[in-house]
Amino acid sequence: VYSFYVSKNNDLKNEINFFHKSVSNIFELYYCLILLLVTIYKYSSNQTKNLKKAKLDVSKKINNYQKIKDNIILFFLEKKCREKNKKFKKISEEWNLENKYIKLLIDELFNSIFFNKYILIKKPTFNQQKQLILDFFTKIIATSDYISEYLYDKELTWEDDLPVVNTFIVKQIKSITLSNNNNFKIPETKSFNEDIFFGEKLLKICINKNEEILMELKGKTPNWEIDRITSIDLITLKVAIAEILNFKLIPTKVSINEYIEISKDYSTPKSNIFINGVLDKLVKEFELKNRMNKVGRGLI
């Protein structure tokens, strides 16, 4: 919605295409990060073999790479990605070409305090192996400036998507258990058709009913004329109103909280207080006029 009004292209079809491309890009980012872990696993496996063949006095290095090679979580991720080899082949090749990033990440891992504690464990448990990968991902990969810069150069929209995808991957890794590996599934867009449909419908409502939604705001923005509200705050309010009035199954409180959080991430420091105040006033009016028609218990 923001890009539609900022670009002023007034072409709804183009904006819907952009929305679908953005969704597709989120999945692409997810695949890039999962395959980064898999590439590190494969690289470590190859290094273990090559260093052993070389018969050099590098026992510490071999031991370090062996710890990565033997990690059950990385083995599991590699297996999952192997099942979708055609989809991932191009991304894997790109990471292999960017060998310097793999080496840098592994060097950081080998020099980390948590890894040097880990290598002292003779037979790491499943949970210890999982914690190693969680620490590696959260403390090194997710915070890496050179990895984030590399990703942003590939796709500009990934700057906003990266924290969300990182969090999703951490949750996925945490969900893996020794008894049930089915908790971890490589997501595909078809699995999120309902969410994508929701996003497209909300986008269409916001654009097609723009004037009606603006009328809802008339007189509800204390001390501010509508044309003086920052564009991002105005758009946040419009999308929130569209959702509250048109999606019967979404609890009003959920919608309000969602847009307050969005304003915290994308707007000025006090915008969330402003957004909360305006939406609270609007919702009370909608309730009095019985305009929300929420379905299900506790949805108001």
PDB file of C-alpha atoms in Angstrom:
ATOM      1  CA  VAL A   1       0.000   0.000   0.000  1.00  0.00           C
ATOM      2  CA  TYR A   2       2.841   2.368   0.906  1.00  0.00           C
ATOM      3  CA  SER A   3       4.685   1.741  -2.377  1.00  0.00           C
ATOM      4  CA  PHE A   4       1.459   2.354  -4.351  1.00  0.00           C
ATOM      5  CA  TYR A   5       0.960   5.839  -2.894  1.00  0.00           C
ATOM      6  CA  VAL A   6       4.629   6.792  -2.802  1.00  0.00           C
ATOM      7  CA  SER A   7       5.263   5.769  -6.421  1.00  0.00           C
ATOM      8  CA  LYS A   8       1.969   7.399  -7.543  1.00  0.00           C
ATOM      9  CA  ASN A   9       1.713   4.936 -10.426  1.00  0.00           C
ATOM     10  CA  ASN A  10      -2.049   4.401  -9.832  1.00  0.00           C
ATOM     11  CA  ASP A  11      -1.841   0.966 -11.419  1.00  0.00           C
ATOM     12  CA  LEU A  12      -3.466  -1.590  -9.135  1.00  0.00           C
ATOM     13  CA  LYS A  13      -2.504  -4.510 -11.357  1.00  0.00           C
ATOM     14  CA  ASN A  14       1.183  -3.574 -11.184  1.00  0.00           C
ATOM     15  CA  GLU A  15       0.939  -3.216  -7.414  1.00  0.00           C
ATOM     16  CA  ILE A  16      -0.622  -6.673  -7.047  1.00  0.00           C
ATOM     17  CA  ASN A  17       2.184  -8.116  -9.182  1.00  0.00           C
ATOM     18  CA  PHE A  18       4.706  -6.311  -6.970  1.00  0.00           C
ATOM     19  CA  PHE A  19       3.013  -7.769  -3.878  1.00  0.00           C
ATOM     20  CA  HIS A  20       3.275 -11.322  -5.247  1.00  0.00           C
ATOM     21  CA  LYS A  21       6.905 -10.756  -6.251  1.00  0.00           C
ATOM     22  CA  SER A  22       7.668  -9.507  -2.726  1.00  0.00           C
ATOM     23  CA  VAL A  23       6.106 -12.648  -1.239  1.00  0.00           C
ATOM     24  CA  SER A  24       8.141 -14.805  -3.614  1.00  0.00           C
ATOM     25  CA  ASN A  25      11.286 -12.904  -2.588  1.00  0.00           C
ATOM     26  CA  ILE A  26      10.692 -13.719   1.087  1.00  0.00           C
ATOM     27  CA  PHE A  27      10.736 -17.428   0.269  1.00  0.00           C
ATOM     28  CA  GLU A  28      13.857 -16.915  -1.839  1.00  0.00           C
ATOM     29  CA  LEU A  29      15.578 -15.266   1.135  1.00  0.00           C
ATOM     30  CA  TYR A  30      14.601 -18.179   3.362  1.00  0.00           C
ATOM     31  CA  TYR A  31      16.088 -20.651   0.872  1.00  0.00           C
ATOM     32  CA  CYS A  32      19.298 -18.577   0.683  1.00  0.00           C
ATOM     33  CA  LEU A  33      19.801 -18.712   4.448  1.00  0.00           C
ATOM     34  CA  ILE A  34      18.972 -22.404   4.843  1.00  0.00           C
ATOM     35  CA  LEU A  35      21.294 -23.236   1.959  1.00  0.00           C
ATOM     36  CA  LEU A  36      24.008 -21.113   3.534  1.00  0.00           C
ATOM     37  CA  LEU A  37      23.968 -23.514   6.500  1.00  0.00           C
ATOM     38  CA  VAL A  38      23.943 -26.497   4.143  1.00  0.00           C
ATOM     39  CA  THR A  39      26.874 -25.077   2.137  1.00  0.00           C
ATOM     40  CA  ILE A  40      28.856 -24.630   5.365  1.00  0.00           C
ATOM     41  CA  TYR A  41      28.104 -28.251   6.245  1.00  0.00           C
ATOM     42  CA  LYS A  42      29.258 -29.505   2.821  1.00  0.00           C
ATOM     43  CA  TYR A  43      32.346 -27.310   2.866  1.00  0.00           C
ATOM     44  CA  SER A  44      33.313 -28.671   6.297  1.00  0.00           C
ATOM     45  CA  SER A  45      32.800 -32.248   5.091  1.00  0.00           C
ATOM     46  CA  ASN A  46      35.081 -31.644   2.103  1.00  0.00           C
ATOM     47  CA  GLN A  47      37.708 -29.909   4.227  1.00  0.00           C
ATOM     48  CA  THR A  48      37.760 -32.836   6.647  1.00  0.00           C
ATOM     49  CA  LYS A  49      38.477 -35.243   3.777  1.00  0.00           C
ATOM     50  CA  ASN A  50      41.025 -32.991   2.057  1.00  0.00           C
ATOM     51  CA  LEU A  51      43.017 -32.222   5.206  1.00  0.00           C
ATOM     52  CA  LYS A  52      43.155 -35.906   6.135  1.00  0.00           C
ATOM     53  CA  LYS A  53      44.446 -36.773   2.660  1.00  0.00           C
ATOM     54  CA  ALA A  54      47.086 -34.041   2.826  1.00  0.00           C
ATOM     55  CA  LYS A  55      48.576 -35.694   5.936  1.00  0.00           C
ATOM     56  CA  LEU A  56      49.587 -32.323   7.345  1.00  0.00           C
ATOM     57  CA  ASP A  57      49.898 -31.517  11.033  1.00  0.00           C
ATOM     58  CA  VAL A  58      46.506 -29.806  11.221  1.00  0.00           C
ATOM     59  CA  SER A  59      44.745 -32.048  13.718  1.00  0.00           C
ATOM     60  CA  LYS A  60      42.983 -29.110  15.427  1.00  0.00           C
ATOM     61  CA  LYS A  61      41.534 -27.891  12.121  1.00  0.00           C
ATOM     62  CA  ILE A  62      40.445 -31.403  11.192  1.00  0.00           C
ATOM     63  CA  ASN A  63      38.775 -31.781  14.569  1.00  0.00           C
ATOM     64  CA  ASN A  64      36.950 -28.455  14.141  1.00  0.00           C
ATOM     65  CA  TYR A  65      35.660 -29.329  10.687  1.00  0.00           C
ATOM     66  CA  GLN A  66      34.751 -32.818  11.889  1.00  0.00           C
ATOM     67  CA  LYS A  67      32.513 -31.294  14.579  1.00  0.00           C
ATOM     68  CA  ILE A  68      30.595 -29.453  11.867  1.00  0.00           C
ATOM     69  CA  LYS A  69      30.534 -32.484   9.574  1.00  0.00           C
ATOM     70  CA  ASP A  70      29.136 -34.669  12.378  1.00  0.00           C
ATOM     71  CA  ASN A  71      26.429 -32.232  13.420  1.00  0.00           C
ATOM     72  CA  ILE A  72      23.075 -33.986  13.214  1.00  0.00           C
ATOM     73  CA  ILE A  73      21.088 -30.771  12.649  1.00  0.00           C
ATOM     74  CA  LEU A  74      23.174 -29.763   9.633  1.00  0.00           C
ATOM     75  CA  PHE A  75      22.998 -33.315   8.315  1.00  0.00           C
ATOM     76  CA  PHE A  76      19.218 -33.171   8.631  1.00  0.00           C
ATOM     77  CA  LEU A  77      18.991 -29.786   6.853  1.00  0.00           C
ATOM     78  CA  GLU A  78      21.186 -31.051   4.023  1.00  0.00           C
ATOM     79  CA  LYS A  79      18.927 -34.076   3.619  1.00  0.00           C
ATOM     80  CA  LYS A  80      15.793 -31.899   3.524  1.00  0.00           C
ATOM     81  CA  CYS A  81      17.327 -29.625   0.887  1.00  0.00           C
ATOM     82  CA  ARG A  82      18.546 -32.598  -1.149  1.00  0.00           C
ATOM     83  CA  GLU A  83      14.904 -33.672  -1.508  1.00  0.00           C
ATOM     84  CA  LYS A  84      14.241 -30.382  -3.321  1.00  0.00           C
ATOM     85  CA  ASN A  85      17.475 -30.353  -5.292  1.00  0.00           C
ATOM     86  CA  LYS A  86      16.086 -28.832  -8.513  1.00  0.00           C
ATOM     87  CA  LYS A  87      14.637 -25.815  -6.720  1.00  0.00           C
ATOM     88  CA  PHE A  88      17.820 -25.183  -4.750  1.00  0.00           C
ATOM     89  CA  LYS A  89      20.498 -25.952  -7.325  1.00  0.00           C
ATOM     90  CA  LYS A  90      20.949 -22.346  -8.514  1.00  0.00           C
ATOM     91  CA  ILE A  91      21.150 -20.896  -4.978  1.00  0.00           C
ATOM     92  CA  SER A  92      23.633 -23.593  -3.909  1.00  0.00           C
ATOM     93  CA  GLU A  93      25.843 -22.780  -6.883  1.00  0.00           C
ATOM     94  CA  GLU A  94      25.764 -19.086  -5.961  1.00  0.00           C
ATOM     95  CA  TRP A  95      26.926 -19.812  -2.399  1.00  0.00           C
ATOM     96  CA  ASN A  96      29.682 -22.055  -3.747  1.00  0.00           C
ATOM     97  CA  LEU A  97      30.879 -19.168  -5.904  1.00  0.00           C
ATOM     98  CA  GLU A  98      30.852 -16.889  -2.845  1.00  0.00           C
ATOM     99  CA  ASN A  99      33.362 -19.132  -1.101  1.00  0.00           C
ATOM    100  CA  LYS A 100      34.929 -16.225   0.808  1.00  0.00           C
ATOM    101  CA  TYR A 101      31.762 -15.748   2.883  1.00  0.00           C
ATOM    102  CA  ILE A 102      31.702 -19.419   3.839  1.00  0.00           C
ATOM    103  CA  LYS A 103      35.326 -19.235   4.986  1.00  0.00           C
ATOM    104  CA  LEU A 104      34.743 -16.033   6.954  1.00  0.00           C
ATOM    105  CA  LEU A 105      31.740 -17.481   8.783  1.00  0.00           C
ATOM    106  CA  ILE A 106      33.571 -20.706   9.609  1.00  0.00           C
ATOM    107  CA  ASP A 107      36.580 -18.745  10.895  1.00  0.00           C
ATOM    108  CA  GLU A 108      34.277 -16.722  13.142  1.00  0.00           C
ATOM    109  CA  LEU A 109      32.684 -19.924  14.384  1.00  0.00           C
ATOM    110  CA  PHE A 110      36.029 -21.580  15.130  1.00  0.00           C
ATOM    111  CA  ASN A 111      37.167 -18.492  17.054  1.00  0.00           C
ATOM    112  CA  SER A 112      33.964 -18.165  19.082  1.00  0.00           C
ATOM    113  CA  ILE A 113      33.811 -18.938  22.802  1.00  0.00           C
ATOM    114  CA  PHE A 114      30.754 -21.180  22.449  1.00  0.00           C
ATOM    115  CA  PHE A 115      32.403 -23.334  19.762  1.00  0.00           C
ATOM    116  CA  ASN A 116      35.623 -23.742  21.738  1.00  0.00           C
ATOM    117  CA  LYS A 117      33.566 -24.949  24.685  1.00  0.00           C
ATOM    118  CA  TYR A 118      31.640 -27.286  22.399  1.00  0.00           C
ATOM    119  CA  ILE A 119      34.718 -29.031  20.942  1.00  0.00           C
ATOM    120  CA  LEU A 120      35.705 -30.124  24.446  1.00  0.00           C
ATOM    121  CA  ILE A 121      32.583 -32.299  24.600  1.00  0.00           C
ATOM    122  CA  LYS A 122      33.550 -35.803  23.431  1.00  0.00           C
ATOM    123  CA  LYS A 123      30.060 -36.983  22.524  1.00  0.00           C
ATOM    124  CA  PRO A 124      27.670 -34.025  22.213  1.00  0.00           C
ATOM    125  CA  THR A 125      24.008 -34.813  22.851  1.00  0.00           C
ATOM    126  CA  PHE A 126      21.311 -33.995  20.310  1.00  0.00           C
ATOM    127  CA  ASN A 127      20.367 -30.844  22.251  1.00  0.00           C
ATOM    128  CA  GLN A 128      23.997 -29.727  22.481  1.00  0.00           C
ATOM    129  CA  GLN A 129      24.388 -30.151  18.726  1.00  0.00           C
ATOM    130  CA  LYS A 130      21.198 -28.198  18.147  1.00  0.00           C
ATOM    131  CA  GLN A 131      22.322 -25.409  20.488  1.00  0.00           C
ATOM    132  CA  LEU A 132      25.593 -25.105  18.579  1.00  0.00           C
ATOM    133  CA  ILE A 133      23.720 -24.393  15.341  1.00  0.00           C
ATOM    134  CA  LEU A 134      21.336 -22.000  17.087  1.00  0.00           C
ATOM    135  CA  ASP A 135      24.300 -20.093  18.532  1.00  0.00           C
ATOM    136  CA  PHE A 136      26.076 -20.111  15.176  1.00  0.00           C
ATOM    137  CA  PHE A 137      23.011 -18.778  13.392  1.00  0.00           C
ATOM    138  CA  THR A 138      21.916 -16.156  15.946  1.00  0.00           C
ATOM    139  CA  LYS A 139      25.333 -14.918  17.103  1.00  0.00           C
ATOM    140  CA  ILE A 140      27.309 -15.046  13.863  1.00  0.00           C
ATOM    141  CA  ILE A 141      25.221 -15.470  10.694  1.00  0.00           C
ATOM    142  CA  ALA A 142      22.212 -13.303  11.632  1.00  0.00           C
ATOM    143  CA  THR A 143      24.456 -10.500  12.943  1.00  0.00           C
ATOM    144  CA  SER A 144      26.972 -10.606  10.081  1.00  0.00           C
ATOM    145  CA  ASP A 145      27.313  -7.283   8.258  1.00  0.00           C
ATOM    146  CA  TYR A 146      28.918  -8.840   5.179  1.00  0.00           C
ATOM    147  CA  ILE A 147      26.172 -11.460   4.838  1.00  0.00           C
ATOM    148  CA  SER A 148      23.400  -8.878   5.191  1.00  0.00           C
ATOM    149  CA  GLU A 149      25.141  -6.557   2.685  1.00  0.00           C
ATOM    150  CA  TYR A 150      25.517  -9.430   0.234  1.00  0.00           C
ATOM    151  CA  LEU A 151      21.810 -10.251   0.565  1.00  0.00           C
ATOM    152  CA  TYR A 152      20.674  -6.611   0.255  1.00  0.00           C
ATOM    153  CA  ASP A 153      22.712  -6.277  -2.934  1.00  0.00           C
ATOM    154  CA  LYS A 154      20.781  -9.215  -4.371  1.00  0.00           C
ATOM    155  CA  GLU A 155      17.340  -7.903  -3.408  1.00  0.00           C
ATOM    156  CA  LEU A 156      16.514  -4.522  -1.818  1.00  0.00           C
ATOM    157  CA  THR A 157      13.289  -5.695  -0.139  1.00  0.00           C
ATOM    158  CA  TRP A 158      15.269  -8.234   1.885  1.00  0.00           C
ATOM    159  CA  GLU A 159      16.384  -5.517   4.291  1.00  0.00           C
ATOM    160  CA  ASP A 160      12.891  -5.531   5.836  1.00  0.00           C
ATOM    161  CA  ASP A 161      12.391  -9.268   5.409  1.00  0.00           C
ATOM    162  CA  LEU A 162      15.662 -10.469   6.960  1.00  0.00           C
ATOM    163  CA  PRO A 163      14.730 -10.155  10.684  1.00  0.00           C
ATOM    164  CA  VAL A 164      11.436 -11.985  10.077  1.00  0.00           C
ATOM    165  CA  VAL A 165      13.070 -14.813   8.120  1.00  0.00           C
ATOM    166  CA  ASN A 166      15.888 -15.148  10.667  1.00  0.00           C
ATOM    167  CA  THR A 167      13.330 -15.494  13.475  1.00  0.00           C
ATOM    168  CA  PHE A 168      11.382 -18.089  11.479  1.00  0.00           C
ATOM    169  CA  ILE A 169      14.513 -20.186  10.880  1.00  0.00           C
ATOM    170  CA  VAL A 170      15.440 -20.077  14.583  1.00  0.00           C
ATOM    171  CA  LYS A 171      11.924 -21.294  15.495  1.00  0.00           C
ATOM    172  CA  GLN A 172      12.206 -24.072  12.922  1.00  0.00           C
ATOM    173  CA  ILE A 173      15.568 -25.285  14.216  1.00  0.00           C
ATOM    174  CA  LYS A 174      14.261 -25.209  17.790  1.00  0.00           C
ATOM    175  CA  SER A 175      11.301 -27.360  16.724  1.00  0.00           C
ATOM    176  CA  ILE A 176      13.507 -30.229  15.474  1.00  0.00           C
ATOM    177  CA  THR A 177      13.468 -33.194  17.833  1.00  0.00           C
ATOM    178  CA  LEU A 178      15.279 -36.508  17.724  1.00  0.00           C
ATOM    179  CA  SER A 179      12.006 -38.448  17.696  1.00  0.00           C
ATOM    180  CA  ASN A 180      10.116 -36.275  15.207  1.00  0.00           C
ATOM    181  CA  ASN A 181      11.953 -34.512  12.396  1.00  0.00           C
ATOM    182  CA  ASN A 182       8.700 -33.842  10.554  1.00  0.00           C
ATOM    183  CA  ASN A 183       8.320 -30.620  12.550  1.00  0.00           C
ATOM    184  CA  PHE A 184      10.750 -29.084  10.077  1.00  0.00           C
ATOM    185  CA  LYS A 185       9.347 -28.497   6.605  1.00  0.00           C
ATOM    186  CA  ILE A 186      10.861 -26.440   3.803  1.00  0.00           C
ATOM    187  CA  PRO A 187       8.048 -23.920   3.185  1.00  0.00           C
ATOM    188  CA  GLU A 188       6.659 -23.195  -0.266  1.00  0.00           C
ATOM    189  CA  THR A 189       4.343 -20.420  -1.426  1.00  0.00           C
ATOM    190  CA  LYS A 190       1.470 -22.870  -2.019  1.00  0.00           C
ATOM    191  CA  SER A 191       1.464 -23.645   1.717  1.00  0.00           C
ATOM    192  CA  PHE A 192       0.693 -19.978   2.404  1.00  0.00           C
ATOM    193  CA  ASN A 193      -2.053 -19.432  -0.185  1.00  0.00           C
ATOM    194  CA  GLU A 194      -4.535 -18.296   2.478  1.00  0.00           C
ATOM    195  CA  ASP A 195      -2.146 -15.626   3.803  1.00  0.00           C
ATOM    196  CA  ILE A 196      -1.296 -14.465   0.282  1.00  0.00           C
ATOM    197  CA  PHE A 197      -5.008 -14.228  -0.581  1.00  0.00           C
ATOM    198  CA  PHE A 198      -5.560 -12.176   2.594  1.00  0.00           C
ATOM    199  CA  GLY A 199      -2.731  -9.795   1.676  1.00  0.00           C
ATOM    200  CA  GLU A 200      -4.001  -9.286  -1.867  1.00  0.00           C
ATOM    201  CA  LYS A 201      -7.578  -8.716  -0.690  1.00  0.00           C
ATOM    202  CA  LEU A 202      -6.458  -6.166   1.916  1.00  0.00           C
ATOM    203  CA  LEU A 203      -4.338  -4.359  -0.687  1.00  0.00           C
ATOM    204  CA  LYS A 204      -7.299  -4.112  -3.091  1.00  0.00           C
ATOM    205  CA  ILE A 205      -9.643  -2.809  -0.374  1.00  0.00           C
ATOM    206  CA  CYS A 206      -7.143  -0.148   0.733  1.00  0.00           C
ATOM    207  CA  ILE A 207      -6.688   1.152  -2.798  1.00  0.00           C
ATOM    208  CA  ASN A 208     -10.248   0.796  -4.131  1.00  0.00           C
ATOM    209  CA  LYS A 209     -11.874   2.253  -1.001  1.00  0.00           C
ATOM    210  CA  ASN A 210      -9.262   4.912  -0.286  1.00  0.00           C
ATOM    211  CA  GLU A 211     -11.698   7.856  -0.204  1.00  0.00           C
ATOM    212  CA  GLU A 212     -14.185   6.007   2.027  1.00  0.00           C
ATOM    213  CA  ILE A 213     -11.434   5.079   4.475  1.00  0.00           C
ATOM    214  CA  LEU A 214     -10.176   8.684   4.552  1.00  0.00           C
ATOM    215  CA  MET A 215     -13.694   9.807   5.488  1.00  0.00           C
ATOM    216  CA  GLU A 216     -13.568   7.465   8.496  1.00  0.00           C
ATOM    217  CA  LEU A 217     -10.548   9.422   9.737  1.00  0.00           C
ATOM    218  CA  LYS A 218     -12.181  12.822   9.404  1.00  0.00           C
ATOM    219  CA  GLY A 219     -12.308  14.445  12.835  1.00  0.00           C
ATOM    220  CA  LYS A 220     -10.651  11.446  14.524  1.00  0.00           C
ATOM    221  CA  THR A 221      -7.073  12.715  14.498  1.00  0.00           C
ATOM    222  CA  PRO A 222      -6.762  15.051  17.513  1.00  0.00           C
ATOM    223  CA  ASN A 223      -4.757  18.235  16.880  1.00  0.00           C
ATOM    224  CA  TRP A 224      -3.823  17.056  13.383  1.00  0.00           C
ATOM    225  CA  GLU A 225      -5.298  17.759   9.975  1.00  0.00           C
ATOM    226  CA  ILE A 226      -5.148  14.670   7.754  1.00  0.00           C
ATOM    227  CA  ASP A 227      -2.754  16.364   5.317  1.00  0.00           C
ATOM    228  CA  ARG A 228      -0.308  16.990   8.200  1.00  0.00           C
ATOM    229  CA  ILE A 229      -0.099  13.345   9.294  1.00  0.00           C
ATOM    230  CA  THR A 230       3.088  11.622   8.095  1.00  0.00           C
ATOM    231  CA  SER A 231       2.466   9.454   5.041  1.00  0.00           C
ATOM    232  CA  ILE A 232       3.507   6.236   6.810  1.00  0.00           C
ATOM    233  CA  ASP A 233       1.174   6.942   9.777  1.00  0.00           C
ATOM    234  CA  LEU A 234      -1.713   7.768   7.464  1.00  0.00           C
ATOM    235  CA  ILE A 235      -1.197   4.590   5.447  1.00  0.00           C
ATOM    236  CA  THR A 236      -0.879   2.519   8.641  1.00  0.00           C
ATOM    237  CA  LEU A 237      -4.226   3.903   9.847  1.00  0.00           C
ATOM    238  CA  LYS A 238      -5.909   3.295   6.478  1.00  0.00           C
ATOM    239  CA  VAL A 239      -4.763  -0.331   6.300  1.00  0.00           C
ATOM    240  CA  ALA A 240      -5.797  -0.911   9.930  1.00  0.00           C
ATOM    241  CA  ILE A 241      -9.293   0.499   9.279  1.00  0.00           C
ATOM    242  CA  ALA A 242      -9.647  -1.629   6.137  1.00  0.00           C
ATOM    243  CA  GLU A 243      -8.734  -4.757   8.106  1.00  0.00           C
ATOM    244  CA  ILE A 244     -10.964  -3.985  11.107  1.00  0.00           C
ATOM    245  CA  LEU A 245     -14.042  -3.305   8.966  1.00  0.00           C
ATOM    246  CA  ASN A 246     -13.633  -5.999   6.307  1.00  0.00           C
ATOM    247  CA  PHE A 247     -12.178  -9.110   7.952  1.00  0.00           C
ATOM    248  CA  LYS A 248     -14.779 -10.584  10.284  1.00  0.00           C
ATOM    249  CA  LEU A 249     -12.609 -13.414  11.610  1.00  0.00           C
ATOM    250  CA  ILE A 250      -9.713 -11.247  12.817  1.00  0.00           C
ATOM    251  CA  PRO A 251     -10.188 -10.006  16.411  1.00  0.00           C
ATOM    252  CA  THR A 252     -10.131  -6.219  16.637  1.00  0.00           C
ATOM    253  CA  LYS A 253      -7.480  -6.242  19.378  1.00  0.00           C
ATOM    254  CA  VAL A 254      -5.218  -8.367  17.168  1.00  0.00           C
ATOM    255  CA  SER A 255      -5.535  -5.840  14.332  1.00  0.00           C
ATOM    256  CA  ILE A 256      -4.855  -2.849  16.607  1.00  0.00           C
ATOM    257  CA  ASN A 257      -1.818  -4.480  18.232  1.00  0.00           C
ATOM    258  CA  GLU A 258      -0.447  -5.484  14.834  1.00  0.00           C
ATOM    259  CA  TYR A 259      -0.537  -1.944  13.458  1.00  0.00           C
ATOM    260  CA  ILE A 260       0.866  -0.453  16.659  1.00  0.00           C
ATOM    261  CA  GLU A 261       3.854  -2.806  16.237  1.00  0.00           C
ATOM    262  CA  ILE A 262       4.195  -1.844  12.572  1.00  0.00           C
ATOM    263  CA  SER A 263       4.302   1.844  13.536  1.00  0.00           C
ATOM    264  CA  LYS A 264       7.050   1.094  16.081  1.00  0.00           C
ATOM    265  CA  ASP A 265       9.173  -0.472  13.344  1.00  0.00           C
ATOM    266  CA  TYR A 266       8.554   1.963  10.506  1.00  0.00           C
ATOM    267  CA  SER A 267       7.507   5.343  11.860  1.00  0.00           C
ATOM    268  CA  THR A 268       8.495   8.049  14.360  1.00  0.00           C
ATOM    269  CA  PRO A 269       9.117   7.270  18.067  1.00  0.00           C
ATOM    270  CA  LYS A 270       5.681   8.458  19.261  1.00  0.00           C
ATOM    271  CA  SER A 271       3.672   7.239  16.261  1.00  0.00           C
ATOM    272  CA  ASN A 272       2.542   4.082  18.055  1.00  0.00           C
ATOM    273  CA  ILE A 273       0.817   6.215  20.742  1.00  0.00           C
ATOM    274  CA  PHE A 274      -0.870   8.300  18.031  1.00  0.00           C
ATOM    275  CA  ILE A 275      -1.967   5.203  16.070  1.00  0.00           C
ATOM    276  CA  ASN A 276      -3.301   3.540  19.229  1.00  0.00           C
ATOM    277  CA  GLY A 277      -5.295   6.645  20.214  1.00  0.00           C
ATOM    278  CA  VAL A 278      -6.900   7.089  16.796  1.00  0.00           C
ATOM    279  CA  LEU A 279      -7.768   3.401  16.361  1.00  0.00           C
ATOM    280  CA  ASP A 280      -9.182   3.195  19.886  1.00  0.00           C
ATOM    281  CA  LYS A 281     -11.504   6.127  19.163  1.00  0.00           C
ATOM    282  CA  LEU A 282     -12.558   4.662  15.803  1.00  0.00           C
ATOM    283  CA  VAL A 283     -13.238   1.184  17.195  1.00  0.00           C
ATOM    284  CA  LYS A 284     -15.487   2.590  19.944  1.00  0.00           C
ATOM    285  CA  GLU A 285     -17.478   4.426  17.282  1.00  0.00           C
ATOM    286  CA  PHE A 286     -17.650   1.320  15.065  1.00  0.00           C
ATOM    287  CA  GLU A 287     -18.924  -0.707  18.033  1.00  0.00           C
ATOM    288  CA  LEU A 288     -21.641   1.839  18.850  1.00  0.00           C
ATOM    289  CA  LYS A 289     -22.827   1.762  15.246  1.00  0.00           C
ATOM    290  CA  ASN A 290     -22.486  -2.046  15.040  1.00  0.00           C
ATOM    291  CA  ARG A 291     -20.271  -1.785  11.957  1.00  0.00           C
ATOM    292  CA  MET A 292     -17.639  -4.451  12.599  1.00  0.00           C
ATOM    293  CA  ASN A 293     -19.839  -7.591  12.593  1.00  0.00           C
ATOM    294  CA  LYS A 294     -17.108  -9.840  13.964  1.00  0.00           C
ATOM    295  CA  VAL A 295     -17.800 -13.587  13.810  1.00  0.00           C
ATOM    296  CA  GLY A 296     -16.966 -15.818  16.791  1.00  0.00           C
ATOM    297  CA  ARG A 297     -16.637 -15.371  20.533  1.00  0.00           C
ATOM    298  CA  GLY A 298     -14.285 -12.726  21.872  1.00  0.00           C
ATOM    299  CA  LEU A 299     -13.441 -11.279  18.481  1.00  0.00           C
ATOM    300  CA  ILE A 300     -14.300  -7.698  19.381  1.00  0.00           C
TER     301      ILE A 300
END
